[in-house]
CSV table of N, CA and C in Angstrom, one decimal:
chain,number,residue,atom,x,y,z
A,1,MET,N,109.2,108.8,116.9
A,1,MET,CA,107.8,108.8,116.7
A,1,MET,C,107.1,108.2,118.0
A,2,SER,N,105.9,108.7,118.2
A,2,SER,CA,105.2,108.1,119.3
A,2,SER,C,103.7,108.0,118.9
A,3,TYR,N,102.9,107.3,119.7
A,3,TYR,CA,101.5,107.1,119.4
A,3,TYR,C,100.8,107.1,120.7
A,4,GLU,N,99.5,107.3,120.6
A,4,GLU,CA,98.6,107.2,121.7
A,4,GLU,C,98.0,105.8,121.8
A,5,PRO,N,98.1,105.2,122.9
A,5,PRO,CA,97.5,103.8,123.0
A,5,PRO,C,96.0,103.8,122.7
A,6,VAL,N,95.6,102.7,122.1
A,6,VAL,CA,94.1,102.6,121.8
A,6,VAL,C,93.4,101.9,122.9
A,7,ASP,N,92.1,102.1,123.0
A,7,ASP,CA,91.3,101.3,123.9
A,7,ASP,C,90.2,100.7,123.1
A,8,LEU,N,90.3,99.4,122.8
A,8,LEU,CA,89.3,98.8,121.9
A,8,LEU,C,88.2,98.1,122.8
A,9,GLY,N,88.3,98.3,124.1
A,9,GLY,CA,87.2,97.8,125.0
A,9,GLY,C,87.5,96.4,125.5
A,10,HIS,N,88.6,95.8,125.1
A,10,HIS,CA,88.9,94.4,125.6
A,10,HIS,C,90.4,94.4,125.9
A,11,PRO,N,90.8,94.0,127.1
A,11,PRO,CA,92.3,94.0,127.4
A,11,PRO,C,93.2,93.3,126.5
A,12,ASP,N,92.7,92.1,126.0
A,12,ASP,CA,93.6,91.3,125.0
A,12,ASP,C,93.8,92.1,123.7
A,13,ALA,N,92.7,92.6,123.2
A,13,ALA,CA,92.8,93.4,121.9
A,13,ALA,C,93.6,94.6,122.1
A,14,ASN,N,93.5,95.3,123.2
A,14,ASN,CA,94.3,96.5,123.5
A,14,ASN,C,95.8,96.2,123.6
A,15,ARG,N,96.1,95.1,124.3
A,15,ARG,CA,97.5,94.7,124.4
A,15,ARG,C,98.1,94.3,123.1
A,16,ALA,N,97.3,93.5,122.3
A,16,ALA,CA,97.8,93.1,120.9
A,16,ALA,C,98.1,94.3,120.0
A,17,VAL,N,97.1,95.2,119.9
A,17,VAL,CA,97.3,96.3,119.0
A,17,VAL,C,98.4,97.3,119.5
A,18,ASN,N,98.4,97.5,120.8
A,18,ASN,CA,99.5,98.4,121.3
A,18,ASN,C,100.9,97.8,121.2
A,19,LEU,N,101.0,96.5,121.4
A,19,LEU,CA,102.3,95.9,121.2
A,19,LEU,C,102.8,96.0,119.7
A,20,VAL,N,101.9,95.8,118.8
A,20,VAL,CA,102.2,95.9,117.4
A,20,VAL,C,102.6,97.3,117.0
A,21,ARG,N,101.8,98.3,117.5
A,21,ARG,CA,102.1,99.7,117.3
A,21,ARG,C,103.5,100.1,117.9
A,22,ALA,N,103.8,99.6,119.1
A,22,ALA,CA,105.1,99.9,119.7
A,22,ALA,C,106.2,99.3,118.9
A,23,GLU,N,106.0,98.1,118.4
A,23,GLU,CA,107.1,97.5,117.5
A,23,GLU,C,107.3,98.2,116.3
A,24,LEU,N,106.2,98.6,115.6
A,24,LEU,CA,106.3,99.4,114.4
A,24,LEU,C,107.0,100.7,114.6
A,25,ASP,N,106.7,101.3,115.8
A,25,ASP,CA,107.2,102.6,116.1
A,25,ASP,C,108.7,102.6,116.6
A,26,SER,N,109.2,101.4,116.9
A,26,SER,CA,110.6,101.3,117.4
A,26,SER,C,111.6,101.2,116.3
A,27,THR,N,111.2,101.0,115.1
A,27,THR,CA,112.2,100.9,114.0
A,27,THR,C,112.8,102.3,113.8
A,28,PRO,N,114.1,102.3,113.5
A,28,PRO,CA,114.8,103.6,113.3
A,28,PRO,C,114.1,104.3,112.1
A,29,PRO,N,113.9,105.6,112.2
A,29,PRO,CA,113.2,106.4,111.1
A,29,PRO,C,114.1,106.4,109.9
A,30,ALA,N,113.4,106.4,108.7
A,30,ALA,CA,114.1,106.5,107.4
A,30,ALA,C,113.1,107.4,106.6
A,31,TRP,N,113.6,107.8,105.4
A,31,TRP,CA,112.8,108.6,104.5
A,31,TRP,C,111.9,107.7,103.7
A,32,TRP,N,110.7,108.2,103.4
A,32,TRP,CA,109.7,107.5,102.6
A,32,TRP,C,109.1,108.5,101.6
A,33,TYR,N,109.0,108.1,100.3
A,33,TYR,CA,108.4,108.9,99.3
A,33,TYR,C,106.9,108.3,99.1
A,34,MET,N,106.0,109.2,99.1
A,34,MET,CA,104.6,108.9,98.9
A,34,MET,C,104.0,109.7,97.8
A,35,SER,N,103.2,109.0,96.9
A,35,SER,CA,102.5,109.6,95.8
A,35,SER,C,101.0,109.4,96.0
A,36,PHE,N,100.2,110.4,95.9
A,36,PHE,CA,98.8,110.4,96.1
A,36,PHE,C,98.0,110.6,94.9
A,37,VAL,N,97.0,109.8,94.7
A,37,VAL,CA,96.0,109.9,93.6
A,37,VAL,C,94.6,109.8,94.0
A,38,ASP,N,93.7,110.5,93.3
A,38,ASP,CA,92.3,110.3,93.5
A,38,ASP,C,91.8,109.3,92.5
A,39,PRO,N,91.4,108.1,93.1
A,39,PRO,CA,91.0,107.0,92.2
A,39,PRO,C,89.8,107.3,91.4
A,40,ASP,N,88.9,108.2,91.8
A,40,ASP,CA,87.7,108.5,91.1
A,40,ASP,C,88.0,109.4,89.8
A,41,LEU,N,89.2,110.0,89.8
A,41,LEU,CA,89.6,110.8,88.6
A,41,LEU,C,90.6,110.1,87.7
A,42,ALA,N,91.0,108.9,88.0
A,42,ALA,CA,92.0,108.2,87.3
A,42,ALA,C,91.5,107.7,85.9
A,43,PRO,N,92.2,108.0,84.9
A,43,PRO,CA,91.8,107.4,83.6
A,43,PRO,C,92.2,105.9,83.5
A,44,PRO,N,91.9,105.2,82.5
A,44,PRO,CA,92.3,103.8,82.4
A,44,PRO,C,93.8,103.7,82.4
A,45,PRO,N,94.4,102.6,82.9
A,45,PRO,CA,95.8,102.5,83.1
A,45,PRO,C,96.6,102.8,81.8
A,46,ASP,N,96.1,102.5,80.7
A,46,ASP,CA,96.9,102.8,79.5
A,46,ASP,C,96.9,104.3,79.1
A,47,GLU,N,96.1,105.1,79.7
A,47,GLU,CA,96.0,106.5,79.5
A,47,GLU,C,96.6,107.4,80.6
A,48,GLN,N,97.1,106.7,81.6
A,48,GLN,CA,97.7,107.5,82.8
A,48,GLN,C,99.0,108.1,82.4
A,49,VAL,N,99.2,109.3,82.9
A,49,VAL,CA,100.5,110.0,82.6
A,49,VAL,C,101.0,110.6,84.0
A,50,SER,N,102.3,110.8,84.1
A,50,SER,CA,102.8,111.4,85.3
A,50,SER,C,102.2,112.8,85.5
A,51,GLY,N,101.7,113.1,86.7
A,51,GLY,CA,101.2,114.4,86.9
A,51,GLY,C,99.8,114.6,86.3
A,52,GLY,N,99.1,113.5,85.9
A,52,GLY,CA,97.8,113.6,85.3
A,52,GLY,C,96.8,114.1,86.2
A,53,ARG,N,95.5,114.2,85.7
A,53,ARG,CA,94.5,114.8,86.5
A,53,ARG,C,94.1,114.1,87.8
A,54,SER,N,94.4,112.9,87.9
A,54,SER,CA,94.1,112.2,89.2
A,54,SER,C,95.2,112.3,90.2
A,55,TRP,N,96.4,112.8,89.8
A,55,TRP,CA,97.5,112.9,90.7
A,55,TRP,C,97.3,114.1,91.7
A,56,LEU,N,97.4,113.8,93.0
A,56,LEU,CA,97.2,114.9,94.0
A,56,LEU,C,98.5,115.5,94.6
A,57,GLY,N,99.6,114.8,94.3
A,57,GLY,CA,100.9,115.3,94.8
A,57,GLY,C,101.7,114.2,95.4
A,58,ALA,N,102.8,114.6,95.9
A,58,ALA,CA,103.7,113.6,96.5
A,58,ALA,C,104.5,114.3,97.7
A,59,CYS,N,105.1,113.5,98.5
A,59,CYS,CA,105.9,114.0,99.6
A,59,CYS,C,107.0,113.0,100.0
A,60,TYR,N,108.0,113.6,100.7
A,60,TYR,CA,109.0,112.8,101.4
A,60,TYR,C,108.9,113.1,102.8
A,61,VAL,N,108.8,112.1,103.7
A,61,VAL,CA,108.7,112.2,105.1
A,61,VAL,C,109.6,111.2,105.8
A,62,LYS,N,110.1,111.5,106.9
A,62,LYS,CA,110.9,110.6,107.7
A,62,LYS,C,110.0,109.9,108.8
A,63,ALA,N,110.0,108.5,108.8
A,63,ALA,CA,109.2,107.8,109.7
A,63,ALA,C,109.8,106.4,109.9
A,64,SER,N,109.2,105.7,110.8
A,64,SER,CA,109.7,104.3,111.2
A,64,SER,C,109.4,103.3,110.1
A,65,ASN,N,108.2,103.5,109.4
A,65,ASN,CA,107.8,102.5,108.4
A,65,ASN,C,106.7,103.2,107.5
A,66,GLU,N,106.2,102.4,106.6
A,66,GLU,CA,105.2,103.0,105.7
A,66,GLU,C,103.9,103.5,106.4
A,67,ILE,N,103.5,102.7,107.4
A,67,ILE,CA,102.3,103.1,108.1
A,67,ILE,C,102.5,104.4,108.9
A,68,THR,N,103.6,104.5,109.6
A,68,THR,CA,103.8,105.7,110.4
A,68,THR,C,104.1,106.9,109.4
A,69,ALA,N,104.7,106.6,108.2
A,69,ALA,CA,104.9,107.6,107.3
A,69,ALA,C,103.6,108.3,106.8
A,70,ILE,N,102.6,107.5,106.6
A,70,ILE,CA,101.3,108.1,106.2
A,70,ILE,C,100.8,109.0,107.3
A,71,GLY,N,100.9,108.5,108.5
A,71,GLY,CA,100.5,109.3,109.7
A,71,GLY,C,101.3,110.6,109.8
A,72,GLU,N,102.6,110.5,109.6
A,72,GLU,CA,103.5,111.7,109.6
A,72,GLU,C,103.1,112.7,108.5
A,73,ALA,N,102.8,112.2,107.3
A,73,ALA,CA,102.4,113.1,106.3
A,73,ALA,C,101.1,113.8,106.7
A,74,HIS,N,100.1,113.1,107.3
A,74,HIS,CA,98.9,113.8,107.8
A,74,HIS,C,99.3,114.9,108.8
A,75,ARG,N,100.2,114.5,109.8
A,75,ARG,CA,100.6,115.5,110.8
A,75,ARG,C,101.2,116.7,110.2
A,76,LEU,N,102.0,116.5,109.2
A,76,LEU,CA,102.7,117.7,108.5
A,76,LEU,C,101.9,118.4,107.5
A,77,GLY,N,100.7,117.9,107.3
A,77,GLY,CA,99.8,118.6,106.3
A,77,GLY,C,100.2,118.3,104.9
A,78,CYS,N,100.9,117.3,104.6
A,78,CYS,CA,101.3,117.0,103.2
A,78,CYS,C,100.7,115.7,102.7
A,79,ASN,N,99.6,115.3,103.3
A,79,ASN,CA,98.8,114.1,102.8
A,79,ASN,C,97.5,114.6,102.3
A,80,PRO,N,97.3,114.8,101.0
A,80,PRO,CA,96.0,115.3,100.5
A,80,PRO,C,94.9,114.3,100.5
A,81,GLY,N,95.1,113.1,100.9
A,81,GLY,CA,94.1,112.0,100.9
A,81,GLY,C,94.2,111.2,99.6
A,82,GLY,N,93.2,110.4,99.3
A,82,GLY,CA,93.2,109.6,98.1
A,82,GLY,C,94.0,108.3,98.4
A,83,GLU,N,94.3,107.6,97.3
A,83,GLU,CA,95.1,106.4,97.5
A,83,GLU,C,96.6,106.8,97.5
A,84,VAL,N,97.4,106.0,98.2
A,84,VAL,CA,98.8,106.3,98.3
A,84,VAL,C,99.7,105.1,97.9
A,85,ALA,N,100.8,105.4,97.3
A,85,ALA,CA,101.8,104.4,97.0
A,85,ALA,C,103.1,104.9,97.7
A,86,THR,N,103.8,104.0,98.3
A,86,THR,CA,105.0,104.4,99.0
A,86,THR,C,106.2,103.7,98.5
A,87,TRP,N,107.3,104.4,98.6
A,87,TRP,CA,108.6,103.8,98.2
A,87,TRP,C,109.6,104.2,99.3
A,88,GLY,N,110.4,103.2,99.7
A,88,GLY,CA,111.4,103.4,100.7
A,88,GLY,C,111.6,102.1,101.4
A,89,PRO,N,112.4,102.1,102.4
A,89,PRO,CA,113.0,103.3,103.0
A,89,PRO,C,114.1,103.8,102.2
A,90,LEU,N,114.3,105.2,102.3
A,90,LEU,CA,115.4,105.9,101.6
A,90,LEU,C,116.4,106.4,102.7
A,91,SER,N,117.6,106.2,102.4
A,91,SER,CA,118.7,106.6,103.4
A,91,SER,C,118.9,108.1,103.4
A,92,ASP,N,119.4,108.6,104.5
A,92,ASP,CA,119.8,110.0,104.6
A,92,ASP,C,120.8,110.4,103.5
A,93,GLU,N,121.7,109.5,103.2
A,93,GLU,CA,122.7,109.7,102.2
A,93,GLU,C,122.0,109.9,100.8
A,94,HIS,N,121.1,109.0,100.5
A,94,HIS,CA,120.3,109.1,99.2
A,94,HIS,C,119.6,110.4,99.2
A,95,MET,N,118.9,110.8,100.2
A,95,MET,CA,118.2,112.0,100.3
A,95,MET,C,119.1,113.2,100.1
A,96,ASP,N,120.2,113.2,100.8
A,96,ASP,CA,121.1,114.3,100.7
A,96,ASP,C,121.7,114.5,99.2
A,97,GLU,N,121.8,113.4,98.6
A,97,GLU,CA,122.4,113.4,97.2
A,97,GLU,C,121.3,113.7,96.2
A,98,HIS,N,120.1,113.3,96.4
A,98,HIS,CA,119.1,113.4,95.3
A,98,HIS,C,117.9,114.3,95.6
A,99,VAL,N,117.6,114.7,96.8
A,99,VAL,CA,116.4,115.4,97.2
A,99,VAL,C,116.7,116.6,98.0
A,100,PRO,N,116.6,117.8,97.5
A,100,PRO,CA,116.9,119.1,98.2
A,100,PRO,C,116.0,119.1,99.5
A,101,ALA,N,116.6,119.7,100.5
A,101,ALA,CA,115.9,119.9,101.8
A,101,ALA,C,114.5,120.6,101.6
A,102,SER,N,114.5,121.5,100.6
A,102,SER,CA,113.3,122.3,100.4
A,102,SER,C,112.1,121.4,99.9
A,103,GLN,N,112.4,120.2,99.4
A,103,GLN,CA,111.4,119.3,98.9
A,103,GLN,C,111.0,118.2,99.9
A,104,ARG,N,111.4,118.4,101.1
A,104,ARG,CA,111.0,117.4,102.1
A,104,ARG,C,110.0,117.9,103.1
A,105,ASN,N,109.1,117.0,103.6
A,105,ASN,CA,108.1,117.3,104.6
A,105,ASN,C,107.1,118.3,104.1
A,106,ARG,N,106.8,118.3,102.8
A,106,ARG,CA,105.7,119.2,102.3
A,106,ARG,C,105.1,118.5,101.1
A,107,LEU,N,103.9,118.9,100.7
A,107,LEU,CA,103.3,118.4,99.5
A,107,LEU,C,104.0,119.0,98.3
A,108,LEU,N,104.4,118.1,97.4
A,108,LEU,CA,105.1,118.5,96.2
A,108,LEU,C,104.1,118.5,95.0
A,109,SER,N,104.2,119.4,94.1
A,109,SER,CA,103.5,119.5,92.8
A,109,SER,C,104.3,118.7,91.8
A,110,HIS,N,103.6,118.5,90.6
A,110,HIS,CA,104.3,117.9,89.5
A,110,HIS,C,105.5,118.8,89.1
A,111,GLU,N,105.4,120.1,89.1
A,111,GLU,CA,106.5,120.9,88.8
A,111,GLU,C,107.7,120.8,89.7
A,112,ASP,N,107.4,120.6,91.0
A,112,ASP,CA,108.4,120.4,92.0
A,112,ASP,C,109.2,119.1,91.7
A,113,ILE,N,108.5,118.0,91.4
A,113,ILE,CA,109.1,116.7,91.1
A,113,ILE,C,109.9,116.8,89.8
A,114,ASP,N,109.5,117.6,88.8
A,114,ASP,CA,110.2,117.6,87.5
A,114,ASP,C,111.4,118.5,87.6
A,115,GLU,N,111.7,119.2,88.6
A,115,GLU,CA,112.9,120.1,88.7
A,115,GLU,C,114.1,119.3,88.6
């Protein structure tokens, strides 16, 4: 993974932000599962169901951490927006055993998840 350095207009701020981004980006990539919901459409917690009307989809992407995973999902076009919950990191072995290659790096529907 790589990133473009930011320029916040102050050398100390630039250095601090870019050092943190470099550190985050240096972690070996792993798989992350992300689930997206539209909070404006969410029913009360006791009425929520898997794949309900507020659910926008999910995806598995490989990235260095949760933050870079969200960016990777944007880059791949599988982040529909809304609020996101992440789970991971997931190992290659776990993915090979439980998640078909066809369900990685793309937005998944409720039907895809239920397969």
